[in-house]
Coordinates of C-alpha atoms and ligand atoms in Angstrom, one line a residue:
M161 CA 0.0 0.0 0.0
S162 CA 1.4 3.4 -0.9
S163 CA 1.4 6.1 1.8
D164 CA 1.0 9.7 0.6
V165 CA 0.7 11.2 4.1
S166 CA 3.3 11.0 6.7
A167 CA 2.5 11.8 10.3
V168 CA 4.0 11.5 13.8
L169 CA 2.3 9.0 16.1
I170 CA 2.7 9.6 19.8
E171 CA 1.2 6.5 21.4
G172 CA 1.4 8.0 24.8
D173 CA 1.0 6.4 28.3
G174 CA -1.3 4.0 30.0
I175 CA -3.9 2.8 27.5
G176 CA -2.2 4.9 24.7
P177 CA -0.3 2.0 23.0
E178 CA -3.4 -0.3 23.1
I179 CA -5.7 2.2 21.5
A180 CA -3.0 3.4 19.0
E181 CA -2.5 -0.1 17.8
A182 CA -6.3 -0.4 17.2
V183 CA -6.4 2.9 15.3
V184 CA -3.4 2.1 13.1
M185 CA -4.9 -1.3 12.3
V186 CA -8.3 0.3 11.2
L187 CA -6.6 2.9 9.1
D188 CA -4.4 0.2 7.4
K189 CA -7.5 -1.9 6.7
A190 CA -9.2 1.2 5.2
K191 CA -6.1 1.8 3.0
A192 CA -5.9 5.3 4.4
G193 CA -2.4 5.7 3.1
V194 CA -0.8 7.2 6.2
E195 CA 2.8 6.4 7.2
W196 CA 3.4 6.7 10.9
E197 CA 6.6 7.8 12.5
R198 CA 6.4 6.7 16.2
M199 CA 7.9 9.2 18.6
P200 CA 8.1 9.3 22.4
A201 CA 6.4 11.7 24.8
G202 CA 4.9 11.6 28.2
Y203 CA 5.7 9.7 31.4
T204 CA 7.0 6.7 29.5
A205 CA 9.4 9.0 27.5
L206 CA 10.5 10.5 30.8
L207 CA 11.5 7.2 32.2
E208 CA 13.1 5.9 28.9
H209 CA 14.6 9.1 27.4
G210 CA 14.9 11.5 30.4
S211 CA 12.4 13.9 29.0
T212 CA 8.6 14.1 28.8
L213 CA 8.9 15.9 25.4
P214 CA 12.2 14.9 23.7
E215 CA 13.5 17.4 21.2
R216 CA 13.5 14.8 18.4
T217 CA 9.7 14.4 18.9
L218 CA 9.2 18.2 18.5
T219 CA 11.5 18.2 15.5
A220 CA 9.6 15.4 13.8
I221 CA 6.3 17.2 14.4
R222 CA 7.8 20.4 13.0
E223 CA 9.0 18.6 9.9
K224 CA 5.8 16.6 9.2
R225 CA 3.4 19.3 10.5
L226 CA 1.0 16.6 11.5
A227 CA 0.6 14.3 14.5
L228 CA -1.8 12.0 16.2
K229 CA -1.3 11.8 19.9
G230 CA -2.5 9.3 22.5
P231 CA -3.1 10.3 26.1
L232 CA -0.2 11.4 28.3
T233 CA 0.1 10.9 32.0
T234 CA 0.8 14.1 33.9
P235 CA 2.8 13.0 37.0
V236 CA 1.7 14.7 40.1
A237 CA 4.0 17.7 40.8
G238 CA 6.5 16.9 43.6
S239 CA 6.8 13.2 42.8
I240 CA 10.2 11.6 42.8
E241 CA 10.6 11.6 39.0
V242 CA 9.5 15.1 38.2
G243 CA 10.2 17.3 41.1
S244 CA 8.0 20.4 41.7
D245 CA 8.4 22.2 38.3
F246 CA 6.7 19.6 36.1
K247 CA 4.7 21.2 33.3
S248 CA 2.0 19.4 31.4
V249 CA 3.3 17.9 28.2
N250 CA 0.0 18.8 26.5
V251 CA 0.4 22.5 27.5
Q252 CA 4.1 22.4 26.4
L253 CA 3.2 21.0 23.0
R254 CA 0.6 23.6 22.4
R255 CA 2.9 26.4 23.5
T256 CA 6.0 25.2 21.6
L257 CA 4.2 24.6 18.3
D258 CA 1.8 27.6 18.9
L259 CA -1.2 25.3 18.4
Y260 CA -3.6 28.2 19.1
A261 CA -6.9 26.7 18.1
N262 CA -8.5 23.6 19.8
Y263 CA -11.3 22.1 17.8
R264 CA -13.8 19.7 19.5
P265 CA -16.7 18.4 17.4
V266 CA -19.5 16.8 19.4
R267 CA -22.0 14.6 17.5
T268 CA -24.6 12.1 18.6
V269 CA -23.4 8.5 18.3
P270 CA -26.3 6.3 17.3
G271 CA -26.9 3.5 19.8
V272 CA -25.3 5.4 22.7
K273 CA -28.1 6.4 25.0
T274 CA -28.1 10.1 26.1
R275 CA -30.7 12.7 26.8
F276 CA -30.5 14.1 23.3
S277 CA -30.6 12.3 19.9
D278 CA -29.4 15.0 17.4
I279 CA -26.5 16.8 18.9
D280 CA -24.1 18.4 16.3
L281 CA -21.9 21.1 17.9
V282 CA -18.4 22.3 17.5
F283 CA -16.4 23.9 20.4
I284 CA -13.5 26.1 19.4
R285 CA -11.2 27.0 22.2
E286 CA -8.3 29.5 22.4
N287 CA -5.4 27.4 23.5
T288 CA -2.5 29.7 24.3
E289 CA -3.5 32.3 26.9
G290 CA -6.3 33.2 29.3
L291 CA -5.8 31.8 32.8
Y292 CA -3.5 29.1 31.4
S293 CA -0.7 31.5 30.8
G294 CA 1.2 30.1 33.8
L295 CA 1.5 33.5 35.4
E296 CA 0.9 32.8 39.1
H297 CA 2.4 34.6 42.0
E298 CA 2.4 34.3 45.7
I299 CA 2.1 37.9 46.9
T300 CA 2.4 37.0 50.5
D301 CA 1.7 34.0 52.7
G302 CA -2.0 33.1 52.0
V303 CA -2.4 35.5 49.1
V304 CA -1.9 34.3 45.5
T305 CA -2.8 35.6 42.1
S306 CA -3.3 33.9 38.7
L307 CA -3.2 36.3 35.8
K308 CA -5.6 36.0 32.9
V309 CA -4.1 37.2 29.7
A310 CA -6.0 38.4 26.6
T311 CA -4.4 39.8 23.5
R312 CA -6.0 41.3 20.4
K313 CA -3.8 39.0 18.3
A314 CA -4.9 35.8 20.0
C315 CA -8.6 36.8 20.3
T316 CA -8.7 37.8 16.6
R317 CA -7.0 34.7 15.2
I318 CA -9.3 32.3 17.2
A319 CA -12.3 34.2 16.0
E320 CA -11.0 34.0 12.4
F321 CA -10.4 30.3 12.9
A322 CA -14.0 29.8 14.1
F323 CA -15.6 31.8 11.3
E324 CA -13.5 30.3 8.6
F325 CA -14.4 26.9 9.9
A326 CA -18.1 27.8 9.9
R327 CA -17.9 29.1 6.4
R328 CA -16.0 26.0 5.1
E329 CA -18.4 23.6 6.8
K330 CA -21.5 25.6 5.9
R331 CA -22.4 26.2 9.5
K332 CA -25.1 28.7 10.3
K333 CA -24.1 30.4 13.6
V334 CA -21.1 31.2 15.8
T335 CA -21.7 32.0 19.5
G336 CA -19.0 34.0 21.3
V337 CA -19.0 32.7 24.9
H338 CA -17.8 35.2 27.6
K339 CA -18.0 36.7 31.0
A340 CA -17.5 40.3 29.9
N341 CA -20.0 41.6 32.5
I342 CA -17.4 40.8 35.2
M343 CA -14.1 40.7 33.3
K344 CA -14.8 43.8 31.4
L345 CA -11.2 44.3 30.0
S346 CA -10.1 40.7 29.1
D347 CA -13.4 39.2 28.0
G348 CA -14.4 42.7 26.7
L349 CA -11.4 42.6 24.4
A350 CA -12.3 39.1 23.2
L351 CA -15.8 40.2 22.3
E352 CA -14.5 43.3 20.5
C353 CA -12.4 41.0 18.4
Y354 CA -15.1 38.4 17.8
R355 CA -17.5 41.2 16.7
A356 CA -14.9 42.7 14.3
V357 CA -14.2 39.4 12.7
S358 CA -17.9 38.5 12.5
K359 CA -18.5 41.5 10.2
K360 CA -16.3 39.8 7.5
F361 CA -18.7 36.8 7.5
P362 CA -22.1 38.3 6.9
E363 CA -23.7 35.0 5.9
I364 CA -23.0 33.5 9.3
E365 CA -25.2 34.6 12.3
Y366 CA -23.2 35.8 15.3
D367 CA -24.4 36.0 18.8
E368 CA -22.9 36.2 22.3
K369 CA -23.8 34.4 25.5
I370 CA -22.4 34.5 29.1
I371 CA -20.6 31.4 30.1
D372 CA -22.8 30.4 33.0
A373 CA -26.0 30.9 31.0
T374 CA -24.3 28.9 28.1
A375 CA -23.7 26.0 30.4
M376 CA -27.3 25.8 31.4
A377 CA -28.6 26.3 27.9
L378 CA -26.3 23.6 26.5
V379 CA -27.9 21.0 28.8
M380 CA -31.5 22.2 28.2
T381 CA -31.6 23.4 24.6
P382 CA -28.4 22.3 22.8
E383 CA -30.1 22.6 19.4
K384 CA -29.9 26.4 19.7
F385 CA -26.1 26.3 19.3
D386 CA -23.9 25.5 16.3
V387 CA -20.3 26.6 16.6
L388 CA -19.1 28.1 19.9
V389 CA -15.9 30.1 20.3
M390 CA -14.3 31.0 23.6
E391 CA -11.1 31.6 25.7
N392 CA -9.1 28.8 27.2
L393 CA -10.7 27.9 30.5
Y394 CA -14.3 28.3 29.3
G395 CA -13.4 26.0 26.4
D396 CA -11.8 23.4 28.6
I397 CA -14.9 23.2 30.7
L398 CA -17.6 23.5 28.1
S399 CA -16.1 21.1 25.6
D400 CA -16.2 18.4 28.3
L401 CA -19.8 19.3 28.9
G402 CA -20.3 18.9 25.2
A403 CA -18.7 15.4 25.3
G404 CA -21.1 14.6 28.1
L405 CA -24.1 15.4 25.8
V406 CA -23.1 12.6 23.4
G407 CA -21.8 9.9 25.8
G408 CA -18.6 11.0 27.4
L409 CA -14.9 11.6 26.8
G410 CA -14.4 8.1 25.4
L411 CA -16.1 9.3 22.2
A412 CA -14.6 12.8 21.9
A413 CA -12.2 13.6 19.1
S414 CA -10.1 16.8 19.0
G415 CA -7.6 18.7 17.0
N416 CA -5.1 21.4 17.8
F417 CA -4.2 23.8 15.0
G418 CA -1.5 26.4 14.5
A419 CA 0.6 27.9 11.7
L420 CA 3.3 25.2 12.3
G421 CA 1.0 22.2 12.0
A422 CA -1.8 20.2 13.6
V423 CA -1.9 17.7 16.4
F424 CA -5.0 15.5 16.7
E425 CA -5.7 13.8 20.1
A426 CA -8.1 11.8 22.1
V427 CA -9.5 14.0 24.8
H428 CA -9.5 11.4 27.6
G429 CA -6.5 10.6 29.8
S430 CA -4.3 7.6 30.1
A431 CA -6.8 5.6 32.2
P432 CA -4.2 3.9 34.4
D433 CA -7.0 1.9 36.1
I434 CA -7.6 -0.2 32.9
A435 CA -4.2 0.1 31.2
G436 CA -2.7 -3.1 29.9
K437 CA -6.0 -5.0 30.1
G438 CA -6.9 -4.6 26.4
I439 CA -10.4 -3.3 27.3
A440 CA -10.0 0.5 26.5
N441 CA -12.3 2.1 24.0
P442 CA -10.3 3.4 21.0
T443 CA -13.2 5.5 19.5
A444 CA -11.9 8.9 20.6
L445 CA -8.4 8.3 19.1
L446 CA -10.0 6.8 16.0
L447 CA -12.3 9.7 15.5
S448 CA -9.4 12.1 16.0
A449 CA -7.6 10.1 13.3
V450 CA -10.7 10.6 11.1
E451 CA -10.4 14.4 11.7
L452 CA -6.7 14.1 10.7
L453 CA -7.6 12.4 7.5
R454 CA -10.2 15.1 6.7
F455 CA -7.6 17.8 7.4
C456 CA -5.2 16.1 4.9
G457 CA -7.9 16.1 2.2
K458 CA -8.7 12.4 2.6
G459 CA -12.4 13.0 3.1
E460 CA -13.6 9.8 1.4
V461 CA -11.6 7.4 3.6
A462 CA -12.4 9.5 6.7
Q463 CA -16.1 9.1 5.9
R464 CA -15.8 5.4 5.4
I465 CA -14.1 4.9 8.8
S466 CA -16.6 7.3 10.5
D467 CA -19.6 5.4 8.9
A468 CA -18.2 2.0 9.9
T469 CA -17.7 3.2 13.5
L470 CA -21.2 4.5 13.7
E471 CA -22.5 1.3 12.2
V472 CA -20.8 -0.8 14.9
Y473 CA -22.4 1.5 17.5
R474 CA -25.8 1.3 15.9
E475 CA -25.7 -2.5 15.8
G476 CA -24.7 -2.4 19.5
K477 CA -23.3 -6.0 19.5
T478 CA -19.6 -5.4 19.7
L479 CA -19.0 -2.5 22.1
T480 CA -16.4 -1.9 24.8
R481 CA -17.2 -2.1 28.5
D482 CA -17.4 1.7 29.1
I483 CA -20.3 1.8 26.7
G484 CA -22.0 -1.2 28.3
G485 CA -20.6 -4.0 26.1
S486 CA -18.0 -6.7 26.7
A487 CA -15.7 -6.5 23.7
S488 CA -12.0 -6.0 24.0
T489 CA -10.3 -3.1 22.3
M490 CA -9.2 -5.2 19.3
T491 CA -12.5 -7.1 18.9
F492 CA -14.2 -3.7 18.7
A493 CA -11.6 -2.3 16.3
N494 CA -11.9 -5.5 14.1
A495 CA -15.6 -5.0 13.9
I496 CA -15.0 -1.5 12.5
A497 CA -12.2 -2.8 10.2
E498 CA -14.5 -5.4 8.7
R499 CA -16.9 -2.6 7.7
V500 CA -14.5 -0.1 6.1
Ligands
NAI625 P1 -8.9 9.5 32.5 O1 -9.6 10.1 31.3 O2 -7.6 8.8 32.2 O3 -9.8 8.4 33.2 C1 -11.1 8.7 33.7 C2 -12.0 7.5 33.7 O4 -12.4 7.2 32.4 C3 -11.3 6.2 34.2 O5 -12.2 5.4 34.9 C4 -10.9 5.5 32.9 O6 -10.8 4.1 33.0 C5 -12.0 5.9 31.9 N1 -11.5 6.1 30.5 C6 -10.8 7.1 30.0 N2 -10.5 6.8 28.7 C7 -11.1 5.6 28.4 C8 -11.2 4.8 27.3 N3 -10.6 5.2 26.1 N4 -11.9 3.7 27.3 C9 -12.5 3.3 28.4 N5 -12.4 4.0 29.6 C10 -11.7 5.2 29.6 O7 -8.7 10.6 33.5 P2 -7.8 10.6 34.9 O8 -7.9 9.3 35.6 O9 -8.2 11.9 35.6 O10 -6.3 10.9 34.4 C11 -5.3 9.8 34.2 C12 -4.0 10.4 33.6 O11 -4.3 11.0 32.3 C13 -3.5 11.6 34.5 O12 -2.1 11.5 34.5 C14 -3.9 12.8 33.7 O13 -3.1 13.9 33.9 C15 -3.8 12.3 32.3 N6 -4.7 13.0 31.3 C16 -4.2 13.2 30.1 C17 -4.9 13.9 29.1 C18 -4.3 14.0 27.7 O14 -3.2 13.5 27.5 N7 -5.0 14.7 26.8 C19 -6.3 14.3 29.4 C20 -6.8 14.0 30.7 C21 -6.0 13.4 31.6

């Protein structure tokens, strides 16, 4: 089989290697034409290579501009291996490669019982600033501050990303989520930028909603939303809420985009409680790989894999334990592979 796309594969920690094996197998069976270069990162990389994010991994991603990443364990700060200054590898990756836009599609999976049957939302989260800027200070004993950063550049480019995505995918509406009634300067600047960008996309409806009201409306009337754009912390929280609307993190795909490339990843963690047992659900990583294929212009094979996955869910006979079935990771993946 010839491979016309070359991408870095970070299998990751815990269940990472098991679900990565399943995903690579399905893509091979679908003749997706992706050649994987396996690179280390995470806790396993720290133990084996002395670094959670080896330079050669970063170099490979910079060269290929494309990666699929399994979950990475974040050791608890202060543990023997990492000392007290450990930084999340995910945050480091996003910062180093300036992956400023996080994209989380949330769609109903047939056969997975939830409160709603027709969810189709996209959460777009600013990835580089907000309260995740790492600017924390202890002013005096018992008094600390965490600084929230908003820049015109970052607020504008995330809005442009959201509206360009909406235009490309023929989406109808973008909602800017904020708390500008309280954080008048930082969220105020974000809204100013969202509004300015929205004017360049007259065919797309733009509205704004306060974060707390958005959380409530998402669980009561999700059909009123389409694409949602927001700063870092709000996006972190609301995109998990979105995953909950369709069956949880085990089904949630995501992609991180920047000028230097794109990194697609499963949203869930390394699940140490089930690692090595061969029972993890590979769907989130598989659907992230589907997004990677779409990003590379391989829409046809992406659709085949997505359809096959949904078919296995719809049939409901070969599901993993987290979804109420009893199939192993590979049995579930084989059921998909047979249908692609
Ligand atoms: P987790 O997502 O790993 O696990 C939470 C629960 O969901 C567990 O019961 C686990 O068994 C289950 N679960 C997760 N993924 C599953 C899958 N694919 N199939 C079946 N069940 C699944 O979250 P937790 O326990 O808080 O974190 C464990 C480690 O993962 C930590 O070191 C954390 O820092 C890291 N983590 C990494 C992320 C990433 O790399 N993107 C995201 C979240 C956590």
